[in-house]
C-alpha cells in the first residue's frame, strides 16, 4: 500500500505506527451553512480510505470533527437571531441527514469543538507554560511562531509567502504578524466560555490539535483534509501539537483536491456553491460518486454541464447489463477473483479510484459479450463487481430499484447552467491573446464587453478563469 504524503511530496509505503492498527483523522465541516458538494466529496474520500485500509486487514479508528464554534457560525447567529450553539446543533442535524442520503458512513469517533473546551484550555495553558504561547492584556492567547523553528515544514512556504497567503489579524498585542490565535477574547454578544484569560472561545486551529490528542494521544498515522487546509490550518496544527509533545504529530498527511465550477474555485462569495441536498434531488448518490471518483482524489474536479449527466448515463448502462445478467442467471455467489485483484492493485496505489472506475467499461463490455454468447460466467463477474465496487459506494442497489430511482429524479438543470457559451469563451480567449501581446487597450475593451454580458474574468500567472456574475 502506497500513500502520497504531502509532508514529503512523494508516495510512500504505508507502515503504521503500531502494527495492524491505523489512527486516522480528517478535518470535518464548519457548520456555518449547509453541506455543499465539496463537503460531500471530502467525506466520501476519507470514508473510502478507511474502508480500503480495513479491507487490507487493518484495525482502523477513524475520527472526524465538526467545528461548531467559530467566526462564521457567530456571524450566522447574529444574522438569524438563533444562539450560536443552537444554530450549530441545528445545522449538524441537517448535514447528518444529507450525508446519510449521500451514503457516507459515520466515522468511528465523532468530535465537536464545544464538547472539548476544557481540553482546549488545558492544551493552551500547556503551550504557555512551555513558552510557545502568550496571553495578551485583552484576553487573547497567541502561538509564538518564532518558538517553533520547523514552522512551514508542511506548506514549504517562506515567511514572506506566509504573510502573502493568509489574512494577518491586525492586533497590536501580537508579537509578530505570523503568530496565530489559540484563544479569542469574547466580543459583546458572542458565545463564550470562562478561561484563565477571561471570557472567550477557542481559535480554529487549536480545536483539531486538541481533539486529535483526546481521541488518539500524541501521534496519529494519517491526517487528512482538503488541499486548502495545508496552510494555515494544518501548518498550525503541526506547530502547536509538536511544540507541546516534541513528537511527530502525523506520519502521513493526505489532501484531496478542490471542487471547481467551470474552472473557478467554488465559494459562497462567487455564488457558485452546489449544495449536496440539491444535487441529490437531481441525481442518485451513486451517480454523484461515480462522477467524482473518476478523478484521483488529489486532483481538482471541474464541474461542467456534462459531469453528472454523463456519470448517470454510464451507471444506467451498467445497471442495465447487471439487470439482464441477474434476470437470466440469478445472483452469483462465486465471484471472479481477477476483478477484485485489479481493483486492489489500483487502490493500493494511493487509493486510485480513477483507475478502478476506468476498468468498469471493459468489464461491462466483456460481461455483455458473455451474456450475448450464453456464457454463464457473466454472473460471476456481476457478483464480483457488486462485492468489490460497493467499497466505493457503487452497485449497492438492486438493478430495478436503481433504474426506477433514476427515472423518478427531478428534471435536470438546463444546458448552460455550468458551461460558458462558445461565443463568450471565444471572447475570453481573444482577450488572453491580447494580454500576451501586451495589447492592453484591446484586453480592457473585451473585459468591459464581458462584464456587460454578465461575466467576470480573473487573471493569474497560469491563465484566467471566467464565470457568470453571482
Short mmCIF file of C-alpha atoms in Angstrom, two decimals:
data_model
loop_
_atom_site.label_atom_id
_atom_site.label_comp_id
_atom_site.label_asym_id
_atom_site.label_seq_id
_atom_site.Cartn_x
_atom_site.Cartn_y
_atom_site.Cartn_z
CA UNK A 1 0.00 0.00 0.00
CA UNK A 2 1.47 3.35 -1.07
CA UNK A 3 0.15 6.74 0.04
CA UNK A 4 1.12 10.18 -1.23
CA UNK A 5 2.43 12.13 1.74
CA UNK A 6 2.07 15.91 1.43
CA UNK A 7 4.79 16.29 4.06
CA UNK A 8 7.44 14.61 1.89
CA UNK A 9 5.84 15.32 -1.53
CA UNK A 10 6.10 11.69 -2.61
CA UNK A 11 4.34 8.35 -2.44
CA UNK A 12 5.49 6.23 0.47
CA UNK A 13 4.95 2.67 1.56
CA UNK A 14 2.30 2.72 4.27
CA UNK A 15 3.69 1.48 7.59
CA UNK A 16 1.51 2.38 10.60
CA UNK A 17 2.92 3.44 13.93
CA UNK A 18 1.52 0.28 15.53
CA UNK A 19 1.43 -2.93 13.54
CA UNK A 20 -2.04 -3.81 12.32
CA UNK A 21 -3.68 -0.63 13.61
CA UNK A 22 -4.39 2.73 11.97
CA UNK A 23 -5.25 6.00 13.70
CA UNK A 24 -6.80 8.35 11.17
CA UNK A 25 -8.26 11.85 11.49
CA UNK A 26 -9.94 14.08 8.89
CA UNK A 27 -10.99 17.68 9.38
CA UNK A 28 -14.75 17.87 9.04
CA UNK A 29 -17.26 20.59 8.30
CA UNK A 30 -17.56 24.02 9.86
CA UNK A 31 -21.32 24.12 10.35
CA UNK A 32 -21.97 27.71 9.34
CA UNK A 33 -24.07 26.60 6.38
CA UNK A 34 -25.46 23.62 4.54
CA UNK A 35 -23.28 20.86 3.09
CA UNK A 36 -22.09 21.53 -0.45
CA UNK A 37 -20.60 19.08 -2.93
CA UNK A 38 -17.08 19.81 -1.66
CA UNK A 39 -18.07 18.71 1.84
CA UNK A 40 -19.64 15.55 0.44
CA UNK A 41 -16.57 14.77 -1.67
CA UNK A 42 -14.14 15.11 1.21
CA UNK A 43 -16.31 12.95 3.48
CA UNK A 44 -16.58 10.33 0.72
CA UNK A 45 -12.81 10.21 0.10
CA UNK A 46 -11.88 9.59 3.73
CA UNK A 47 -14.69 7.09 4.19
CA UNK A 48 -13.24 5.16 1.23
CA UNK A 49 -9.70 5.39 2.61
CA UNK A 50 -10.89 3.98 5.93
CA UNK A 51 -12.80 1.15 4.27
CA UNK A 52 -9.95 0.15 1.97
CA UNK A 53 -7.48 0.05 4.84
CA UNK A 54 -9.96 -2.16 6.66
CA UNK A 55 -10.17 -4.40 3.60
CA UNK A 56 -6.40 -4.80 3.78
CA UNK A 57 -6.84 -6.10 7.32
CA UNK A 58 -6.04 -3.04 9.41
CA UNK A 59 -7.95 -2.19 12.56
CA UNK A 60 -8.85 1.42 11.71
CA UNK A 61 -10.03 4.02 14.17
CA UNK A 62 -11.28 6.98 12.17
CA UNK A 63 -12.07 10.27 13.89
CA UNK A 64 -13.77 13.22 12.27
CA UNK A 65 -14.84 16.54 13.73
CA UNK A 66 -17.48 19.19 13.44
CA UNK A 67 -16.28 22.74 14.02
CA UNK A 68 -19.31 24.05 15.87
CA UNK A 69 -17.98 27.38 17.09
CA UNK A 70 -16.09 29.94 15.00
CA UNK A 71 -16.40 33.41 13.46
CA UNK A 72 -18.71 32.28 10.63
CA UNK A 73 -21.09 30.50 12.99
CA UNK A 74 -21.22 33.55 15.25
CA UNK A 75 -21.96 35.73 12.20
CA UNK A 76 -24.81 33.37 11.24
CA UNK A 77 -26.11 33.54 14.79
CA UNK A 78 -26.27 37.34 14.60
CA UNK A 79 -27.87 37.14 11.16
CA UNK A 80 -30.57 34.63 12.11
CA UNK A 81 -31.11 35.58 15.73
CA UNK A 82 -30.54 31.96 16.76
CA UNK A 83 -27.98 31.44 19.57
CA UNK A 84 -24.69 30.17 18.14
CA UNK A 85 -24.81 26.82 19.97
CA UNK A 86 -28.39 26.15 18.87
CA UNK A 87 -27.64 27.21 15.30
CA UNK A 88 -24.65 24.86 15.13
CA UNK A 89 -26.64 21.96 16.60
CA UNK A 90 -29.44 22.56 14.09
CA UNK A 91 -27.00 22.55 11.16
CA UNK A 92 -25.27 19.36 12.36
CA UNK A 93 -28.62 17.53 12.33
CA UNK A 94 -29.34 18.75 8.81
CA UNK A 95 -25.86 17.94 7.49
CA UNK A 96 -26.01 14.46 9.03
CA UNK A 97 -29.29 13.81 7.22
CA UNK A 98 -27.81 14.84 3.88
CA UNK A 99 -24.71 12.71 4.42
CA UNK A 100 -26.92 9.69 5.18
CA UNK A 101 -28.72 10.26 1.88
CA UNK A 102 -25.34 10.56 0.16
CA UNK A 103 -24.50 7.20 1.80
CA UNK A 104 -21.31 8.13 3.63
CA UNK A 105 -20.80 6.21 6.85
CA UNK A 106 -20.10 7.80 10.21
CA UNK A 107 -16.53 7.78 11.48
CA UNK A 108 -15.57 5.61 14.42
CA UNK A 109 -15.43 8.75 16.61
CA UNK A 110 -17.35 11.99 16.17
CA UNK A 111 -15.74 15.02 17.80
CA UNK A 112 -17.10 18.51 18.44
CA UNK A 113 -15.16 21.58 19.50
CA UNK A 114 -17.76 22.70 22.03
CA UNK A 115 -17.55 19.34 23.82
CA UNK A 116 -13.81 19.80 24.32
CA UNK A 117 -13.50 23.33 25.71
CA UNK A 118 -11.85 22.15 28.92
CA UNK A 119 -9.35 20.07 26.94
CA UNK A 120 -8.63 23.05 24.68
CA UNK A 121 -7.98 25.34 27.64
CA UNK A 122 -5.59 22.77 29.13
CA UNK A 123 -3.75 22.44 25.81
CA UNK A 124 -3.35 26.21 25.51
CA UNK A 125 -2.14 26.52 29.10
CA UNK A 126 0.50 23.85 28.50
CA UNK A 127 1.75 25.77 25.47
CA UNK A 128 2.00 28.93 27.60
CA UNK A 129 3.86 27.04 30.32
CA UNK A 130 6.36 25.73 27.75
CA UNK A 131 6.98 29.19 26.30
CA UNK A 132 5.26 28.56 22.96
CA UNK A 133 2.27 30.83 23.56
CA UNK A 134 1.49 34.10 25.30
CA UNK A 135 -1.65 35.78 26.61
CA UNK A 136 -2.44 39.42 25.96
CA UNK A 137 -3.97 42.03 28.23
CA UNK A 138 -7.30 41.90 26.41
CA UNK A 139 -7.69 38.12 26.94
CA UNK A 140 -6.43 36.68 23.65
CA UNK A 141 -3.76 33.96 23.56
CA UNK A 142 -1.38 33.61 20.59
CA UNK A 143 1.03 30.92 19.45
CA UNK A 144 4.56 32.25 19.14
CA UNK A 145 5.63 31.05 15.69
CA UNK A 146 9.26 32.01 16.36
CA UNK A 147 9.36 29.40 19.14
CA UNK A 148 8.88 26.58 16.61
CA UNK A 149 11.82 26.56 14.14
CA UNK A 150 10.21 23.98 11.84
CA UNK A 151 7.21 26.20 11.10
CA UNK A 152 6.46 25.88 7.37
CA UNK A 153 7.52 22.22 7.09
CA UNK A 154 4.21 21.11 5.54
CA UNK A 155 3.43 24.00 3.20
CA UNK A 156 7.11 24.73 2.47
CA UNK A 157 6.43 28.45 2.44
CA UNK A 158 8.84 31.21 3.33
CA UNK A 159 7.82 33.76 5.93
CA UNK A 160 7.14 36.26 3.14
CA UNK A 161 4.90 33.78 1.33
CA UNK A 162 3.06 33.04 4.55
CA UNK A 163 2.27 36.70 5.03
CA UNK A 164 1.01 36.94 1.46
CA UNK A 165 -1.01 33.73 1.67
CA UNK A 166 -3.21 34.45 4.67
CA UNK A 167 -5.00 37.42 6.11
CA UNK A 168 -2.95 38.72 9.04
CA UNK A 169 -5.03 39.72 12.03
CA UNK A 170 -4.50 43.32 13.00
CA UNK A 171 -3.78 43.15 16.68
CA UNK A 172 -1.24 45.46 18.27
CA UNK A 173 -0.72 42.96 21.10
CA UNK A 174 0.67 40.28 18.79
CA UNK A 175 4.44 39.95 18.93
CA UNK A 176 4.73 39.06 15.25
CA UNK A 177 2.31 39.12 12.29
CA UNK A 178 2.52 35.34 11.75
CA UNK A 179 1.52 34.47 15.34
CA UNK A 180 -1.95 32.91 15.34
CA UNK A 181 -4.79 32.85 17.85
CA UNK A 182 -5.23 29.93 20.21
CA UNK A 183 -7.90 31.63 22.32
CA UNK A 184 -10.03 34.64 21.37
CA UNK A 185 -11.47 37.07 23.87
CA UNK A 186 -15.22 37.30 23.54
CA UNK A 187 -16.74 40.39 21.98
CA UNK A 188 -20.09 41.75 23.20
CA UNK A 189 -22.93 39.44 22.24
CA UNK A 190 -20.69 36.48 21.35
CA UNK A 191 -20.84 32.98 22.76
CA UNK A 192 -18.10 32.45 25.36
CA UNK A 193 -16.58 30.15 27.96
CA UNK A 194 -14.71 31.09 31.10
CA UNK A 195 -10.95 30.60 30.95
CA UNK A 196 -7.82 31.66 32.88
CA UNK A 197 -7.52 34.56 30.41
CA UNK A 198 -11.12 35.71 30.67
CA UNK A 199 -14.31 35.03 28.73
CA UNK A 200 -13.62 33.75 25.24
CA UNK A 201 -13.63 30.88 22.79
CA UNK A 202 -11.06 28.71 21.04
CA UNK A 203 -9.28 29.59 17.83
CA UNK A 204 -9.94 27.31 14.88
CA UNK A 205 -6.55 25.58 14.68
CA UNK A 206 -6.30 24.56 18.33
CA UNK A 207 -9.59 22.69 18.13
CA UNK A 208 -8.30 19.96 15.81
CA UNK A 209 -5.00 19.53 17.65
CA UNK A 210 -6.84 19.11 20.93
CA UNK A 211 -9.48 16.72 19.58
CA UNK A 212 -6.78 14.61 17.94
CA UNK A 213 -4.99 14.32 21.26
CA UNK A 214 -8.23 13.44 23.04
CA UNK A 215 -9.01 10.68 20.53
CA UNK A 216 -5.54 9.26 19.90
CA UNK A 217 -2.88 10.68 22.17
CA UNK A 218 0.25 12.39 20.87
CA UNK A 219 0.59 10.74 17.45
CA UNK A 220 -1.58 9.53 14.58
CA UNK A 221 -0.92 7.69 11.35
CA UNK A 222 -2.99 9.67 8.82
CA UNK A 223 -4.25 13.24 8.96
CA UNK A 224 -6.45 14.41 6.11
CA UNK A 225 -8.44 17.27 4.72
CA UNK A 226 -8.87 19.45 1.66
CA UNK A 227 -5.81 20.91 -0.03
CA UNK A 228 -6.93 24.39 1.01
CA UNK A 229 -6.21 23.40 4.63
CA UNK A 230 -2.48 22.81 4.15
CA UNK A 231 -1.83 26.42 5.08
CA UNK A 232 -2.53 27.83 7.53
CA UNK A 233 -4.71 25.24 9.27
CA UNK A 234 -2.61 22.08 9.07
CA UNK A 235 0.65 24.00 9.30
CA UNK A 236 -0.58 25.50 12.56
CA UNK A 237 -1.78 22.14 13.83
CA UNK A 238 1.70 20.72 13.37
CA UNK A 239 3.33 23.67 15.11
CA UNK A 240 1.16 23.71 18.22
CA UNK A 241 0.98 19.91 18.60
CA UNK A 242 4.67 19.19 18.08
CA UNK A 243 5.66 22.17 20.20
CA UNK A 244 3.68 20.61 23.02
CA UNK A 245 4.63 16.93 22.62
CA UNK A 246 8.06 17.05 20.98
CA UNK A 247 6.91 14.18 18.73
CA UNK A 248 5.95 13.91 15.08
CA UNK A 249 2.23 14.63 15.02
CA UNK A 250 1.05 12.74 11.91
CA UNK A 251 3.12 10.30 9.88
CA UNK A 252 1.17 10.77 6.64
CA UNK A 253 -0.59 13.97 5.55
CA UNK A 254 -3.20 13.47 2.80
CA UNK A 255 -5.11 16.19 0.98
CA UNK A 256 -7.93 15.92 -1.52
CA UNK A 257 -8.29 18.32 -4.42
CA UNK A 258 -10.85 21.11 -4.61
CA UNK A 259 -14.17 21.34 -6.41
CA UNK A 260 -14.37 23.95 -9.14
CA UNK A 261 -17.30 25.14 -11.20
CA UNK A 262 -16.32 26.00 -14.73
CA UNK A 263 -12.67 26.21 -13.73
CA UNK A 264 -13.23 28.52 -10.79
CA UNK A 265 -12.99 27.58 -7.13
CA UNK A 266 -16.42 27.02 -5.64
CA UNK A 267 -17.27 29.61 -2.99
CA UNK A 268 -20.27 31.31 -1.45
CA UNK A 269 -18.84 34.73 -2.29
CA UNK A 270 -18.93 33.87 -6.01
CA UNK A 271 -22.43 32.44 -5.76
CA UNK A 272 -21.42 29.15 -7.38
CA UNK A 273 -21.75 26.72 -4.47
CA UNK A 274 -23.56 23.49 -5.33
CA UNK A 275 -25.48 22.19 -2.33
CA UNK A 276 -25.32 18.44 -1.88
CA UNK A 277 -29.01 18.36 -1.00
CA UNK A 278 -29.93 19.97 -4.33
CA UNK A 279 -27.75 17.60 -6.36
CA UNK A 280 -29.32 14.61 -4.64
CA UNK A 281 -32.73 15.77 -5.85
CA UNK A 282 -31.47 15.56 -9.43
CA UNK A 283 -29.08 12.59 -9.39
CA UNK A 284 -28.66 9.34 -7.49
CA UNK A 285 -25.95 9.26 -4.84
CA UNK A 286 -24.15 6.62 -6.89
CA UNK A 287 -24.11 8.82 -9.99
CA UNK A 288 -22.61 11.70 -7.99
CA UNK A 289 -19.99 9.36 -6.52
CA UNK A 290 -19.16 7.89 -9.94
CA UNK A 291 -18.66 11.41 -11.33
CA UNK A 292 -16.33 12.46 -8.51
CA UNK A 293 -14.35 9.23 -8.22
CA UNK A 294 -13.38 9.28 -11.91
CA UNK A 295 -10.59 11.57 -10.74
CA UNK A 296 -7.62 10.92 -8.50
CA UNK A 297 -8.55 12.27 -5.07
CA UNK A 298 -5.60 14.68 -5.23
CA UNK A 299 -6.88 16.30 -8.43
CA UNK A 300 -9.19 19.29 -8.61
CA UNK A 301 -12.58 18.42 -10.11
CA UNK A 302 -14.14 20.81 -12.61
CA UNK A 303 -17.94 20.60 -12.64
CA UNK A 304 -19.44 21.29 -16.06
CA UNK A 305 -22.87 20.63 -17.55
CA UNK A 306 -21.98 17.10 -18.55
CA UNK A 307 -20.21 15.75 -15.46
CA UNK A 308 -23.18 14.37 -13.53
CA UNK A 309 -25.46 13.53 -16.51
CA UNK A 310 -22.65 11.53 -18.15
CA UNK A 311 -21.99 9.66 -14.91
CA UNK A 312 -25.67 8.86 -14.56
CA UNK A 313 -25.77 7.65 -18.17
CA UNK A 314 -22.80 5.31 -17.65
CA UNK A 315 -24.21 3.90 -14.42
CA UNK A 316 -27.62 3.38 -16.02
CA UNK A 317 -25.97 1.40 -18.81
CA UNK A 318 -24.00 -0.66 -16.29
CA UNK A 319 -27.06 -1.37 -14.17
CA UNK A 320 -28.98 -2.38 -17.29
CA UNK A 321 -26.35 -5.03 -18.03
CA UNK A 322 -26.44 -6.21 -14.40
CA UNK A 323 -30.21 -6.42 -14.60
CA UNK A 324 -30.10 -8.58 -17.73
CA UNK A 325 -27.41 -10.89 -16.30
CA UNK A 326 -29.17 -11.32 -12.97
CA UNK A 327 -32.56 -11.94 -14.58
CA UNK A 328 -31.09 -14.72 -16.71
CA UNK A 329 -28.65 -16.32 -14.29
CA UNK A 330 -29.67 -15.03 -10.87
CA UNK A 331 -27.34 -13.53 -8.29
CA UNK A 332 -23.99 -15.28 -8.37
CA UNK A 333 -22.37 -16.48 -5.16
CA UNK A 334 -18.89 -17.12 -6.54
CA UNK A 335 -17.02 -14.10 -7.82
CA UNK A 336 -14.25 -13.53 -10.34
CA UNK A 337 -11.16 -13.01 -8.20
CA UNK A 338 -9.27 -11.29 -11.04
CA UNK A 339 -11.67 -8.37 -10.85
CA UNK A 340 -11.02 -7.90 -7.16
CA UNK A 341 -7.26 -8.25 -7.62
CA UNK A 342 -7.21 -5.50 -10.27
CA UNK A 343 -9.29 -3.24 -8.02
CA UNK A 344 -6.89 -3.81 -5.12
CA UNK A 345 -3.91 -3.08 -7.34
CA UNK A 346 -5.41 0.30 -8.26
CA UNK A 347 -6.48 1.21 -4.75
CA UNK A 348 -3.15 0.19 -3.22
CA UNK A 349 -1.51 2.86 -5.38
CA UNK A 350 -2.64 5.88 -3.34
CA UNK A 351 -6.37 5.00 -3.44
CA UNK A 352 -6.58 5.29 -7.23
CA UNK A 353 -10.35 5.28 -7.73
CA UNK A 354 -9.87 6.82 -11.19
CA UNK A 355 -8.10 3.69 -12.44
CA UNK A 356 -10.54 1.38 -10.66
CA UNK A 357 -13.53 3.09 -12.30
CA UNK A 358 -11.92 3.24 -15.75
CA UNK A 359 -11.72 -0.56 -15.70
CA UNK A 360 -15.50 -0.84 -15.36
CA UNK A 361 -16.03 -0.01 -19.02
CA UNK A 362 -14.10 -3.04 -20.26
CA UNK A 363 -15.55 -5.23 -17.51
CA UNK A 364 -19.12 -4.46 -18.54
CA UNK A 365 -18.29 -4.79 -22.23
CA UNK A 366 -16.93 -8.28 -21.56
CA UNK A 367 -19.93 -9.13 -19.39
CA UNK A 368 -22.32 -8.09 -22.16
CA UNK A 369 -20.42 -10.22 -24.68
CA UNK A 370 -20.59 -13.22 -22.35
CA UNK A 371 -24.31 -12.66 -21.85
CA UNK A 372 -24.91 -12.50 -25.60
CA UNK A 373 -22.90 -15.69 -26.07
CA UNK A 374 -24.80 -17.55 -23.35
CA UNK A 375 -21.73 -17.77 -21.12
CA UNK A 376 -22.99 -18.16 -17.54
CA UNK A 377 -19.68 -16.93 -16.10
CA UNK A 378 -21.00 -13.40 -16.62
CA UNK A 379 -22.93 -13.98 -13.39
CA UNK A 380 -19.62 -14.46 -11.56
CA UNK A 381 -18.40 -11.15 -13.00
CA UNK A 382 -21.58 -9.38 -11.91
CA UNK A 383 -21.31 -10.87 -8.43
CA UNK A 384 -17.70 -9.75 -8.04
CA UNK A 385 -18.30 -6.24 -9.36
CA UNK A 386 -21.04 -5.75 -6.80
CA UNK A 387 -18.89 -7.07 -3.95
CA UNK A 388 -15.75 -5.18 -4.93
CA UNK A 389 -17.11 -1.83 -6.00
CA UNK A 390 -19.53 -1.49 -3.12
CA UNK A 391 -16.47 -0.34 -1.15
CA UNK A 392 -16.50 2.93 -3.11
CA UNK A 393 -20.29 3.19 -2.96
CA UNK A 394 -21.27 1.70 -6.34
CA UNK A 395 -23.65 -1.11 -7.37
CA UNK A 396 -25.16 -1.40 -3.91
CA UNK A 397 -28.77 -1.38 -5.10
CA UNK A 398 -30.98 -3.85 -6.89
CA UNK A 399 -30.86 -3.04 -10.59
CA UNK A 400 -34.60 -2.45 -10.90
CA UNK A 401 -34.55 -0.16 -7.88
CA UNK A 402 -31.67 1.89 -9.25
CA UNK A 403 -33.24 2.30 -12.69
CA UNK A 404 -36.54 3.33 -11.08
CA UNK A 405 -34.72 5.86 -8.90
CA UNK A 406 -33.09 7.46 -11.93
CA UNK A 407 -36.46 7.77 -13.64
CA UNK A 408 -38.03 9.34 -10.54
CA UNK A 409 -35.42 12.08 -10.03
CA UNK A 410 -36.44 15.69 -10.69
CA UNK A 411 -35.69 17.34 -14.05
CA UNK A 412 -32.03 18.06 -14.60
CA UNK A 413 -30.55 21.56 -14.93
CA UNK A 414 -30.90 23.13 -18.35
CA UNK A 415 -27.89 23.06 -20.62
CA UNK A 416 -25.68 26.04 -19.92
CA UNK A 417 -26.13 26.11 -16.17
CA UNK A 418 -22.44 25.41 -15.68
CA UNK A 419 -20.94 25.82 -19.15
CA UNK A 420 -19.68 29.08 -20.66
CA UNK A 421 -21.26 29.73 -24.10
CA UNK A 422 -18.91 29.31 -27.04
CA UNK A 423 -19.09 32.97 -28.08
CA UNK A 424 -18.23 34.14 -24.54
CA UNK A 425 -15.36 31.66 -24.34
CA UNK A 426 -14.04 32.91 -27.68
CA UNK A 427 -14.04 36.49 -26.39
CA UNK A 428 -12.20 35.44 -23.25
CA UNK A 429 -9.58 33.61 -25.33
CA UNK A 430 -9.20 36.65 -27.57
CA UNK A 431 -8.64 38.86 -24.54
CA UNK A 432 -5.98 36.49 -23.17
CA UNK A 433 -4.18 36.56 -26.52
CA UNK A 434 -4.28 40.36 -26.47
CA UNK A 435 -2.74 40.38 -22.97
CA UNK A 436 0.10 38.12 -24.09
CA UNK A 437 0.76 40.56 -26.94
CA UNK A 438 0.63 43.43 -24.40
CA UNK A 439 -2.33 44.96 -26.23
CA UNK A 440 -3.78 46.30 -23.01
CA UNK A 441 -6.36 48.54 -24.69
CA UNK A 442 -7.97 45.63 -26.53
CA UNK A 443 -7.81 43.44 -23.43
CA UNK A 444 -9.60 46.10 -21.37
CA UNK A 445 -12.19 46.60 -24.11
CA UNK A 446 -13.01 42.89 -24.16
CA UNK A 447 -13.16 42.75 -20.35
CA UNK A 448 -15.74 45.55 -20.41
CA UNK A 449 -17.73 43.71 -23.06
CA UNK A 450 -17.70 40.52 -21.00
CA UNK A 451 -18.77 42.48 -17.94
CA UNK A 452 -21.72 43.95 -19.83
CA UNK A 453 -22.77 40.44 -20.86
CA UNK A 454 -22.74 39.30 -17.22
CA UNK A 455 -19.36 37.55 -16.94
CA UNK A 456 -16.41 38.05 -14.62
CA UNK A 457 -12.87 37.24 -15.70
CA UNK A 458 -9.94 36.78 -13.32
CA UNK A 459 -6.29 36.51 -14.35
CA UNK A 460 -3.44 34.56 -12.77
CA UNK A 461 0.09 33.55 -13.72
CA UNK A 462 -1.21 30.30 -15.20
CA UNK A 463 -4.08 31.80 -17.23
CA UNK A 464 -7.56 33.02 -16.49
CA UNK A 465 -10.93 31.86 -15.20
CA UNK A 466 -14.30 33.10 -16.32
CA UNK A 467 -17.64 32.78 -14.56
CA UNK A 468 -21.09 34.21 -14.51
CA UNK A 469 -21.71 37.04 -12.11
CA UNK A 470 -23.30 35.73 -8.91
#
